[in-house]
Coordinates of C-alpha atoms in Angstrom, one line a residue:
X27 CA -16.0 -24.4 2.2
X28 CA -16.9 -21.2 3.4
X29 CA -18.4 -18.8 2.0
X30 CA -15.7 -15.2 2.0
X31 CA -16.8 -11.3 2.6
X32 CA -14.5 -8.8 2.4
X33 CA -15.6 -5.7 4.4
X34 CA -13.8 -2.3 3.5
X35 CA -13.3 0.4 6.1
X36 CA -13.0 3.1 3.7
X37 CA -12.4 6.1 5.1
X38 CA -8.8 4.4 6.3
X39 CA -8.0 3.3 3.0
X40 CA -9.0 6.2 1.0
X41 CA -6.6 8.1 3.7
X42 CA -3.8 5.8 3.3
X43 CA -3.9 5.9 -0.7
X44 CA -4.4 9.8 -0.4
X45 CA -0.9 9.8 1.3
X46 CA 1.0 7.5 -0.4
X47 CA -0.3 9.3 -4.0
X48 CA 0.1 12.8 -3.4
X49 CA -0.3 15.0 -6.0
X50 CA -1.8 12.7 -8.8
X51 CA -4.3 14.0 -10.9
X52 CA -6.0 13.5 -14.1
X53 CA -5.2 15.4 -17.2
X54 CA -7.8 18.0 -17.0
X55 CA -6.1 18.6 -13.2
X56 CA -8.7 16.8 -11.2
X57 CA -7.4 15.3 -8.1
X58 CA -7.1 11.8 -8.1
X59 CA -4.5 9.9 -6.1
X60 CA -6.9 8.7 -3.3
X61 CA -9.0 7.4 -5.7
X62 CA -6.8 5.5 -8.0
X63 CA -4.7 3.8 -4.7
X64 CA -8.5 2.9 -3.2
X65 CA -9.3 0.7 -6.1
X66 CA -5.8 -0.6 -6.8
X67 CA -6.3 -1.9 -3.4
X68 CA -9.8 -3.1 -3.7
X69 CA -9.3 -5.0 -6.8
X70 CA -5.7 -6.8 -5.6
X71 CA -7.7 -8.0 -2.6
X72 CA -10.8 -9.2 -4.6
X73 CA -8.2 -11.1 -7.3
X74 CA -5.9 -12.5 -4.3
X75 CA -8.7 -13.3 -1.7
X76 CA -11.2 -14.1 -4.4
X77 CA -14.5 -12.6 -2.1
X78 CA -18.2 -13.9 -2.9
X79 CA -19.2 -10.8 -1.3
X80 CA -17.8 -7.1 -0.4
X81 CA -19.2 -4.2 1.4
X82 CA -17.7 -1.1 2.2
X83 CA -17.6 1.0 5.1
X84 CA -18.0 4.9 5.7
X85 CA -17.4 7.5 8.0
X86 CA -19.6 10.3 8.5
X87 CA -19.1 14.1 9.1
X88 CA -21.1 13.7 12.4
X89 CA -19.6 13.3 15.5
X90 CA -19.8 10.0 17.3
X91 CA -20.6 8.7 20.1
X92 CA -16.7 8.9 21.2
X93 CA -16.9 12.5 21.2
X94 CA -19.4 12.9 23.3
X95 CA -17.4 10.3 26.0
X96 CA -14.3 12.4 25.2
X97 CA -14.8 15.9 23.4
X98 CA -10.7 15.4 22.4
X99 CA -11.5 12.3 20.3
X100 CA -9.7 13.1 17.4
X101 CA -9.1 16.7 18.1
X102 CA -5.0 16.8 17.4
X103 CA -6.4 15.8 13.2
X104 CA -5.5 18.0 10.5
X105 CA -8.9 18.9 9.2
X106 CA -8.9 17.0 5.7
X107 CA -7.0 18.9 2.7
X108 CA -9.9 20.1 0.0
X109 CA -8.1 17.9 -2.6
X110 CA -8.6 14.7 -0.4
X111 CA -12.2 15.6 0.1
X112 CA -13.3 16.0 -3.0
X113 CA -12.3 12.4 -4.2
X114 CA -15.0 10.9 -1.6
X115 CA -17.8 11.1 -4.1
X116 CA -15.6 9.7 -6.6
X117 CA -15.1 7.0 -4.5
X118 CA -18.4 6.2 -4.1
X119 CA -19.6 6.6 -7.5
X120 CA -17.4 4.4 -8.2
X121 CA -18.6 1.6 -5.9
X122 CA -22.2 2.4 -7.2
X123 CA -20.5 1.1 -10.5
X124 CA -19.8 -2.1 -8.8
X125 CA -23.4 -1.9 -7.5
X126 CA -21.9 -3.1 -4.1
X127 CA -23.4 -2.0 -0.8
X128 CA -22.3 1.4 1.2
X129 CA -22.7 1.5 4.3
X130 CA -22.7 4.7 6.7
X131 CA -23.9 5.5 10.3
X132 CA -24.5 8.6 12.0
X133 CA -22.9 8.9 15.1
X134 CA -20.3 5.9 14.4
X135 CA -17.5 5.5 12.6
X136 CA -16.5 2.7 10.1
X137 CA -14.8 0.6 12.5
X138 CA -18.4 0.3 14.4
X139 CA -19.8 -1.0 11.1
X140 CA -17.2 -3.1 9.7
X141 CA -16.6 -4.8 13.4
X142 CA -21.1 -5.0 13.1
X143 CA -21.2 -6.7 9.7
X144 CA -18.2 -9.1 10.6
X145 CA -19.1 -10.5 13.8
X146 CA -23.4 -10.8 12.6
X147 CA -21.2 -12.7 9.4
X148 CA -19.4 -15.1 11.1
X149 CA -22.7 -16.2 13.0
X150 CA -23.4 -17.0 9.8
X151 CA -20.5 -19.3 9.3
X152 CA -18.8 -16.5 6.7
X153 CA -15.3 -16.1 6.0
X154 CA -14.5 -12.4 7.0
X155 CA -11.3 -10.8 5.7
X156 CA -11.3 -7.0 6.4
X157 CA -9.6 -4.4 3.9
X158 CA -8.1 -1.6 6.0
X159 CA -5.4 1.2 6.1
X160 CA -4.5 1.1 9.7
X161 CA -4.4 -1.6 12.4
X162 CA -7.5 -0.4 14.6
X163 CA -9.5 -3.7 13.3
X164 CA -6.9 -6.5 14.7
X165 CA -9.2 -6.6 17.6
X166 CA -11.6 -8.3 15.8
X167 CA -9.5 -11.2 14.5
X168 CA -10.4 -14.3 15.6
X169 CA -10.6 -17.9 14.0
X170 CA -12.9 -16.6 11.3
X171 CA -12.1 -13.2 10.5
X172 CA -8.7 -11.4 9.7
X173 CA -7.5 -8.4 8.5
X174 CA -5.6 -7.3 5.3
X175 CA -3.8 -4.5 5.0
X176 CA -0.1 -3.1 3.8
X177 CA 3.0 -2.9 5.3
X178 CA 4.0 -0.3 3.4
X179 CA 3.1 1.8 -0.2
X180 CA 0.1 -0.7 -1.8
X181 CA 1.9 -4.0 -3.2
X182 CA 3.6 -5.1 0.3
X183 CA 0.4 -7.1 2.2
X184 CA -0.1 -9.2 4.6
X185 CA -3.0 -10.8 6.2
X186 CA -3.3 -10.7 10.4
X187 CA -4.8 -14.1 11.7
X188 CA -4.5 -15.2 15.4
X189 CA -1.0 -16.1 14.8
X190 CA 0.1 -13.4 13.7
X191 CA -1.4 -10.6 15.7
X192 CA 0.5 -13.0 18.8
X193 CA 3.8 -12.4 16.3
X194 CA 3.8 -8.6 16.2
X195 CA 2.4 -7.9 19.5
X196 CA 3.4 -10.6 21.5
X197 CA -0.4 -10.7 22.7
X198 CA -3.9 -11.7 20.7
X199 CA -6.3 -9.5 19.3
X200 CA -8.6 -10.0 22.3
X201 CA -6.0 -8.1 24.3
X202 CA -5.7 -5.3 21.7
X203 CA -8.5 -2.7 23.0
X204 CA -6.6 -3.4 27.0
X205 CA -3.1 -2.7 25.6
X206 CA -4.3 1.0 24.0
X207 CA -6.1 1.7 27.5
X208 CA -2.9 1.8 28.5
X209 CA -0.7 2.9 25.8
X210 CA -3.3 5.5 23.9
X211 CA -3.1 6.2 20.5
X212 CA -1.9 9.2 19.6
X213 CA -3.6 9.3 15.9
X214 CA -7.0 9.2 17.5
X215 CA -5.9 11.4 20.1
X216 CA -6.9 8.3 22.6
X217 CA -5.0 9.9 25.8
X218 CA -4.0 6.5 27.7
X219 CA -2.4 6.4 30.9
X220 CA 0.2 9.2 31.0
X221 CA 3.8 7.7 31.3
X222 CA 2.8 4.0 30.1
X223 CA 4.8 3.6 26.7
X224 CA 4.3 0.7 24.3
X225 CA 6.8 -1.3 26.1
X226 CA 5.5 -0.7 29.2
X227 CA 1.9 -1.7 28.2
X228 CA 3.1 -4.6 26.3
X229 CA 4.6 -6.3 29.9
X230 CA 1.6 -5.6 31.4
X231 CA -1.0 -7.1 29.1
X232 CA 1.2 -9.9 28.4
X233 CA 1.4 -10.9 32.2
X234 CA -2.0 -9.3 33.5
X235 CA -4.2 -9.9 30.0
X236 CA -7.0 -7.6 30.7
X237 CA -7.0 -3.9 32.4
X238 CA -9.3 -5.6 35.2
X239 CA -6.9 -8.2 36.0
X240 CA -4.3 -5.1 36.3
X241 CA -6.2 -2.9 38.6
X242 CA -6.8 -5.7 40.4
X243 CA -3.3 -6.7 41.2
X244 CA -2.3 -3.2 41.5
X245 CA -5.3 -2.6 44.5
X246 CA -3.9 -6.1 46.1
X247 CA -0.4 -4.9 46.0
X248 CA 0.8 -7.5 43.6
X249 CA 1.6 -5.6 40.3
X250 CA 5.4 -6.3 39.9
X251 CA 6.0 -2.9 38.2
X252 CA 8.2 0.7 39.3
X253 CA 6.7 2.7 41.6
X254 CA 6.2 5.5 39.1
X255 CA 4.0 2.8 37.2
X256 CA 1.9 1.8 39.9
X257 CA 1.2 5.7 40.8
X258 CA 0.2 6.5 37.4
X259 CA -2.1 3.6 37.2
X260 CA -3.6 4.6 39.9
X261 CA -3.9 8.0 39.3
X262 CA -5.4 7.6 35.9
X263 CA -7.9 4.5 36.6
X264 CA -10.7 6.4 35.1
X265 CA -8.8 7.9 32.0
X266 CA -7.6 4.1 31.0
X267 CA -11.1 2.9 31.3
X268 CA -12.6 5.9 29.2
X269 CA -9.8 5.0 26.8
X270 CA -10.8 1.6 26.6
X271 CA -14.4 2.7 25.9
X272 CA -12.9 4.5 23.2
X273 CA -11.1 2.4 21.4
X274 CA -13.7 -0.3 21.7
X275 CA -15.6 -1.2 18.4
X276 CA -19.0 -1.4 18.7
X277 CA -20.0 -4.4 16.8
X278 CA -23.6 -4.4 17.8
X279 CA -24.8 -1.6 15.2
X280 CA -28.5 -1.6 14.4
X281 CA -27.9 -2.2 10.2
X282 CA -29.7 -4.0 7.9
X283 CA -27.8 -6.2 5.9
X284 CA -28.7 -8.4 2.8
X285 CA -25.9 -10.4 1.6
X286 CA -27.7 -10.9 -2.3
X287 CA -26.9 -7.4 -2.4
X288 CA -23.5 -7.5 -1.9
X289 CA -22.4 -10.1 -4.3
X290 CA -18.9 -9.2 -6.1
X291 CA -19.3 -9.6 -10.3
X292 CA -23.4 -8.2 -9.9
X293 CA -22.3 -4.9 -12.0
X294 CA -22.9 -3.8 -15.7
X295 CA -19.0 -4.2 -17.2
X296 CA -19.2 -1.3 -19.5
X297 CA -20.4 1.0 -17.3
X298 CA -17.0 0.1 -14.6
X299 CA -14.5 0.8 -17.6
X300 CA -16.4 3.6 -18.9
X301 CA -16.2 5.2 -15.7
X302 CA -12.3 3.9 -15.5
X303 CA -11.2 5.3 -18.5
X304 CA -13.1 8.8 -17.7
X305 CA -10.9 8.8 -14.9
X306 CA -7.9 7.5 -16.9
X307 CA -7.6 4.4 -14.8
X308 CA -5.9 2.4 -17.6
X309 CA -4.0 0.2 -15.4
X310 CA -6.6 -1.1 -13.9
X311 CA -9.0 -2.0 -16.7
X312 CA -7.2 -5.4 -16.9
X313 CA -7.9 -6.4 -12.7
X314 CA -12.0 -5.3 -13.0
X315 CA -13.2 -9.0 -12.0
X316 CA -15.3 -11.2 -14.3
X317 CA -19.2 -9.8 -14.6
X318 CA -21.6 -12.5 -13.4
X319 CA -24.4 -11.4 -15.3
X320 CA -22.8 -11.4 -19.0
X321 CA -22.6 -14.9 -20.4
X322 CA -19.6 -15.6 -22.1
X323 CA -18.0 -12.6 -20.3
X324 CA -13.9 -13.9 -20.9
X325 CA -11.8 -14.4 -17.7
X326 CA -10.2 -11.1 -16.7
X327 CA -6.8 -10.5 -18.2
X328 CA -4.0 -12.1 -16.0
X329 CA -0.7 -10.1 -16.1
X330 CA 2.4 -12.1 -17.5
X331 CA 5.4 -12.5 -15.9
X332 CA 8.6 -10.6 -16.2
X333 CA 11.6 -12.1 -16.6
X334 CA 14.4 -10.5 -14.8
X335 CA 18.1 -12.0 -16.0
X336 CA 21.2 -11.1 -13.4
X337 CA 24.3 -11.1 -15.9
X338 CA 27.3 -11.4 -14.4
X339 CA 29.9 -12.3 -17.5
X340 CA 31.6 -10.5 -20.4
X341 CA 30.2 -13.2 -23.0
X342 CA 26.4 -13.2 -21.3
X343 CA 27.1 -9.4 -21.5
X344 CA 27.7 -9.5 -25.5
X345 CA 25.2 -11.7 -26.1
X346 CA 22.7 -9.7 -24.5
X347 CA 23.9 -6.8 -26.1
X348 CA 23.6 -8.3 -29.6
X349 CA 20.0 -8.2 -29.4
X350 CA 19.6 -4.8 -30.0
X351 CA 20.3 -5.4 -34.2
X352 CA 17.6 -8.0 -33.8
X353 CA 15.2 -5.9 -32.6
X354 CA 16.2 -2.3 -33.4
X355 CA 16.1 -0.8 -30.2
X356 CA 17.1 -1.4 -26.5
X357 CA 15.7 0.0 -23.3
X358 CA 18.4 1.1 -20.9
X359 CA 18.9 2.6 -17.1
X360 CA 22.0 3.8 -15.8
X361 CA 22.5 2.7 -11.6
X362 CA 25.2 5.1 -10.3
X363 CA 26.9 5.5 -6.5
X364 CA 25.5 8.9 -6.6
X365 CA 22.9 11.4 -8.7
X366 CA 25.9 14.1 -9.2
X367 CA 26.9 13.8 -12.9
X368 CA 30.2 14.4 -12.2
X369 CA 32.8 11.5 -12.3
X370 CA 29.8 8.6 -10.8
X371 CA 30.6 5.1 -10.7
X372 CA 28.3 2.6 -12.8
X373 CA 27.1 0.4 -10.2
X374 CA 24.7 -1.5 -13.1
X375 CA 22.6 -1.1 -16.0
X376 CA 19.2 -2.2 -16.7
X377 CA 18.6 -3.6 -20.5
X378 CA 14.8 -5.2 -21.9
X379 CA 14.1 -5.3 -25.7
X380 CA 10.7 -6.1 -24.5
X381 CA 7.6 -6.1 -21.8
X382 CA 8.0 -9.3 -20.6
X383 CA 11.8 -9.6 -19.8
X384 CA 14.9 -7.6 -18.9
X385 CA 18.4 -7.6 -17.8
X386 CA 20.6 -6.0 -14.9
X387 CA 24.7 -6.0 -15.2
X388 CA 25.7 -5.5 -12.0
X389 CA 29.3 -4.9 -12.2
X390 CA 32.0 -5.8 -9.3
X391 CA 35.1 -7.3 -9.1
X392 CA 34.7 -10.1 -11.4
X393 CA 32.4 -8.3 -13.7
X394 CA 33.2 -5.4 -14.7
X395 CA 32.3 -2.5 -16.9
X396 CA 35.2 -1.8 -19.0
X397 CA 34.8 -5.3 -20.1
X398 CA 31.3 -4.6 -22.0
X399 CA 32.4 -0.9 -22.4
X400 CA 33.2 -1.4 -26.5
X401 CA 30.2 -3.1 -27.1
X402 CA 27.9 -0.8 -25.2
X403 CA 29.5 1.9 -27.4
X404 CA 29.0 -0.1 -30.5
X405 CA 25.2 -0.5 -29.6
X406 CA 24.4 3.2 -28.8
X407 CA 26.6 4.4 -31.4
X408 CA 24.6 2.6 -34.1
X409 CA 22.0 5.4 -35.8
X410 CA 20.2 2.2 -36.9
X411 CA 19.5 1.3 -33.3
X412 CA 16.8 3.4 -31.2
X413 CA 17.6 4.1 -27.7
X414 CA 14.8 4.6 -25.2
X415 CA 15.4 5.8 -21.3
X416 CA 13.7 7.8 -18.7
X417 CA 15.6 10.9 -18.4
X418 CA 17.8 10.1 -20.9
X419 CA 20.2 13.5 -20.2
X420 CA 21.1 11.8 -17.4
X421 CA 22.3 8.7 -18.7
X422 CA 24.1 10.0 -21.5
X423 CA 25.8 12.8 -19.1
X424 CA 26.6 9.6 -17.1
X425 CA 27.9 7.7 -20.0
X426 CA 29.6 10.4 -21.4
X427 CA 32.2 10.8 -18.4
X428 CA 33.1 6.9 -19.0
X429 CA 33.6 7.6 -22.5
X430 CA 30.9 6.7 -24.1
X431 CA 28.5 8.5 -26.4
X432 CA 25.0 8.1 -27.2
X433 CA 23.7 8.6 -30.8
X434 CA 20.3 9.0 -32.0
X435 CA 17.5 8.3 -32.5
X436 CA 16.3 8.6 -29.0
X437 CA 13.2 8.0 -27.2
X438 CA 12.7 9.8 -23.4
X439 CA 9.5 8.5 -21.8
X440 CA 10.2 11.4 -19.1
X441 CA 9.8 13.8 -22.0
X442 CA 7.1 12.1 -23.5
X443 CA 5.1 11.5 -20.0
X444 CA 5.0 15.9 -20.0
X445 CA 4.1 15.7 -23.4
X446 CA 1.1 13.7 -22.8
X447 CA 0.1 15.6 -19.2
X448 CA 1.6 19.1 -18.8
X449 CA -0.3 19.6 -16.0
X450 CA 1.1 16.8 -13.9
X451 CA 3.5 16.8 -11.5
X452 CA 4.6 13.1 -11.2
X453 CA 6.9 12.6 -13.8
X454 CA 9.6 10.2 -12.4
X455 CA 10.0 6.6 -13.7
X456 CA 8.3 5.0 -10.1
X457 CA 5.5 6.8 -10.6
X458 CA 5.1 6.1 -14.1
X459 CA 5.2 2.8 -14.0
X460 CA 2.8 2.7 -10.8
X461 CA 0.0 4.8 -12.4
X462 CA 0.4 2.6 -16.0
X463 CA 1.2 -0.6 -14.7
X464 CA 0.3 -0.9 -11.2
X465 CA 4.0 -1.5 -10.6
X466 CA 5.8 -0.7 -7.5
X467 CA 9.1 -0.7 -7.1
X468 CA 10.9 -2.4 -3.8
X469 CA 12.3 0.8 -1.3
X470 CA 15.8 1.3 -2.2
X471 CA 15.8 1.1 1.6
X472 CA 15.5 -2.8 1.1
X473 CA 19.0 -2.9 -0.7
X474 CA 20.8 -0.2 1.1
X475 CA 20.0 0.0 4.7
X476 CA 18.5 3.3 6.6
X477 CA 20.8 5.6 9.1
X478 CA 24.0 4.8 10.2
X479 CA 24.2 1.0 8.4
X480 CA 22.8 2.4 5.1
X481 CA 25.6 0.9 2.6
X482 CA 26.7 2.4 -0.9
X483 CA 25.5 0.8 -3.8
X484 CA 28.9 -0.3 -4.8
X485 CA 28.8 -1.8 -1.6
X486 CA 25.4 -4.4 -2.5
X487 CA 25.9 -7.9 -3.4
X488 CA 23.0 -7.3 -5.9

């Protein structure tokens, strides 16, 4: 078997966790986000892709050789926000904790490196897999390298081999570089050939291959295209070739690489979760990979599984219900047609008594909620009972215009959550439950639709 490397291009990942985490900071106010999302990432790919070895990939402040081709490179950017910049270090202290390789080039960009270190690995008869934020790397995929990166937030990933770079662009990965000649790319301000959109450039690479093969055809007359297309082709012959320079990686880097330095589990355990916990990492303290160097070091801690029961019956209803005497609270969340307080239709609630299970009613025309309404009453009416919820005025307001009121003792993890950080400003039960538990929750998008087919809730089969 192989053995596997996972190279990093950081600078995309920090970005992409940056973005997605806005906002999060520790409790003494220090920025955050871009760190936490980076390592979430890092250490779901080392636990689902298991790695003997990972390296990681910097940017530098210099300009590179791309700039000096094309002094635009990158000029439409935003230059970086001060609270994004200042979590680089971190980052990189960090990695020093894992005592795993950093690499950065003057005068390249991560890309250069990662594309370096992958293609001098597989002569080697690695395994690449390449950890990335954005798609620039799918050129390099090939039958022994492939990229890993998300779909969307930091949970939903997918891995890009041959087959499925041929899938999503209806070309392979060698043909990648040829198809943004043509198309640019507006995030690296990669200008393209003016008036060649992405479904323009897709016909052409997928029945001409290579920008040669085009210019070839177009200079014999035998490019089966508009007139408008052939003009601007051949206006802008040397802009696509410039722009295929640009978006080239250079994987010929002059870098010295020692793969015994770059071995995952080579790092002093206390000093990871010391650092972790100073940076109030707590949900990740669990995924930190075994230590190599520490006999009897115990496996890392595997999450358990959460049970999720649909109940769709008046007598599952009860039942579940019923266990709230048993165990002398119950956990509940309100799902409404709307946010308004006023006269909202209870699409579901969400029940658990525990971590490792819950329960969703999801009421319709078989199932619905005056049928459990007496019970629910009976449950949150009992003073003997506590009743926990995030944002618990809501739910009560909720409950309250269905007829149903809410005694205490209560328990509001919203209020708590400020109690615990003032000085945050992510408070809502998603973000909770990302930054404790590593949790994300599915885009209500998913269940609903977007635009003009997005449904109602009370619409949702559930």
């Amino acid at each position: 078997m192989k053995e596997r490397i996972l190279v990093i291009d950081s600078n995309a990942l920090v970005h992409r966790a940056y973005h997605a985490l806005p906002g999060l900071t520790t409790k003494k106010g220090q920025p955050i986000g871009a760190v936490y999302g980076f390592f979430l990432m890092f250490l779901k790919a080392a636990a689902e892709l298991n790695p003997k070895y990972v390296v990681f990939a910097f940017d530098t402040p210099q300009p590179t050789f791309r700039h000096a081709l094309y002094k635009e490179y990158k000029a439409t950017r935003q230059k970086g926000d001060d609270d994004l910049i200042v979590q680089f270090p971190v980052v990189k202290d960090l990695i020093d904790a894992f005592n795993l390789p950093i690499f950065e080039i003057p005068g390249f960009e991560a890309d250069d490196i990662v594309g370096t270190i992958a293609r001098r690995c597989e002569k080697e008869d690695f395994e690449v897999i390449i950890l990335t934020g954005d798609l620039d790397e799918l050129q390099l995929v090939d039958n022994n390298t492939g990229v890993y990166t998300m779909k969307r937030g930091f949970t939903d990933t997918v891995i890009y081999d041959l087959k499925a770079v041929q899938e999503k662009y209806g070309f392979g990965p060698n043909e990648f570089v040829d198809y943004k000649a043509l198309r640019g790319d507006p995030s690296d301000n990669i200008p393209g050939v003016p008036g060649i959109g992405e479904k323009t450039a897709t016909d052409l690479i997928i029945n001409y291959s290579t920008l040669d093969n085009i210019y070839e055809n177009l200079e014999s007359d035998n490019l089966t295209v508009s007139d408008r297309v052939k003009n601007t082709l051949s206006e802008n012959k040397d802009q696509a070739y410039m722009s295929k320079k640009l978006a080239q990686i250079d994987t010929n880097l002059d870098l010295k690489f020692d793969k015994n330095s770059a071995i995952l589990g080579n790092f002093d355990r206390g000093k990871v979760v010391q650092k972790f916990q100073d940076y109030e990492f707590k949900s990740l303290l669990a995924k930190i990979p075994k230590n190599i160097k520490e006999e009897g070091q115990p496996e890392k801690v595997k999450s358990s599984t959460f049970l999720c029961h649909m109940i769709a019956t008046q007598e599952d209803a009860v039942r579940v219900l019923s266990k709230a005497k048993e165990y002398g609270h119950i956990v509940f969340d309100t799902e409404t047609s709307k946010l308004d307080r006023i006269d909202p239709i209870i699409v579901g609630i969400s029940f658990a008594f525990s971590a490792k299970e819950g329960y969703f009613f999801h009421f319709s025309n078989n199932f619905i909620f005056a049928e459990i309404k007496e019970k629910l009453q009976e449950v949150l009416a009992d003073r003997k009972i506590l009743k926990i919820a995030h944002n618990l005025k809501y739910d009560m307001s909720v409950l309250k215009t269905h007829g149903i009121s809410v005694a205490e003792p209560f328990f509001d993890t919203f209020v708590a959550a400020y109690l615990i950080s003032p000085g945050d400003r992510r408070y809502s039960l998603d973000d909770l439950s990302f930054m404790e538990f590593g949790y994300e929750k599915i885009p209500i998008e998913d269940l609903i639709g977007k635009g003009k087919n997005q449904k109602l809730l009370t619409e949702c089969d559930g």
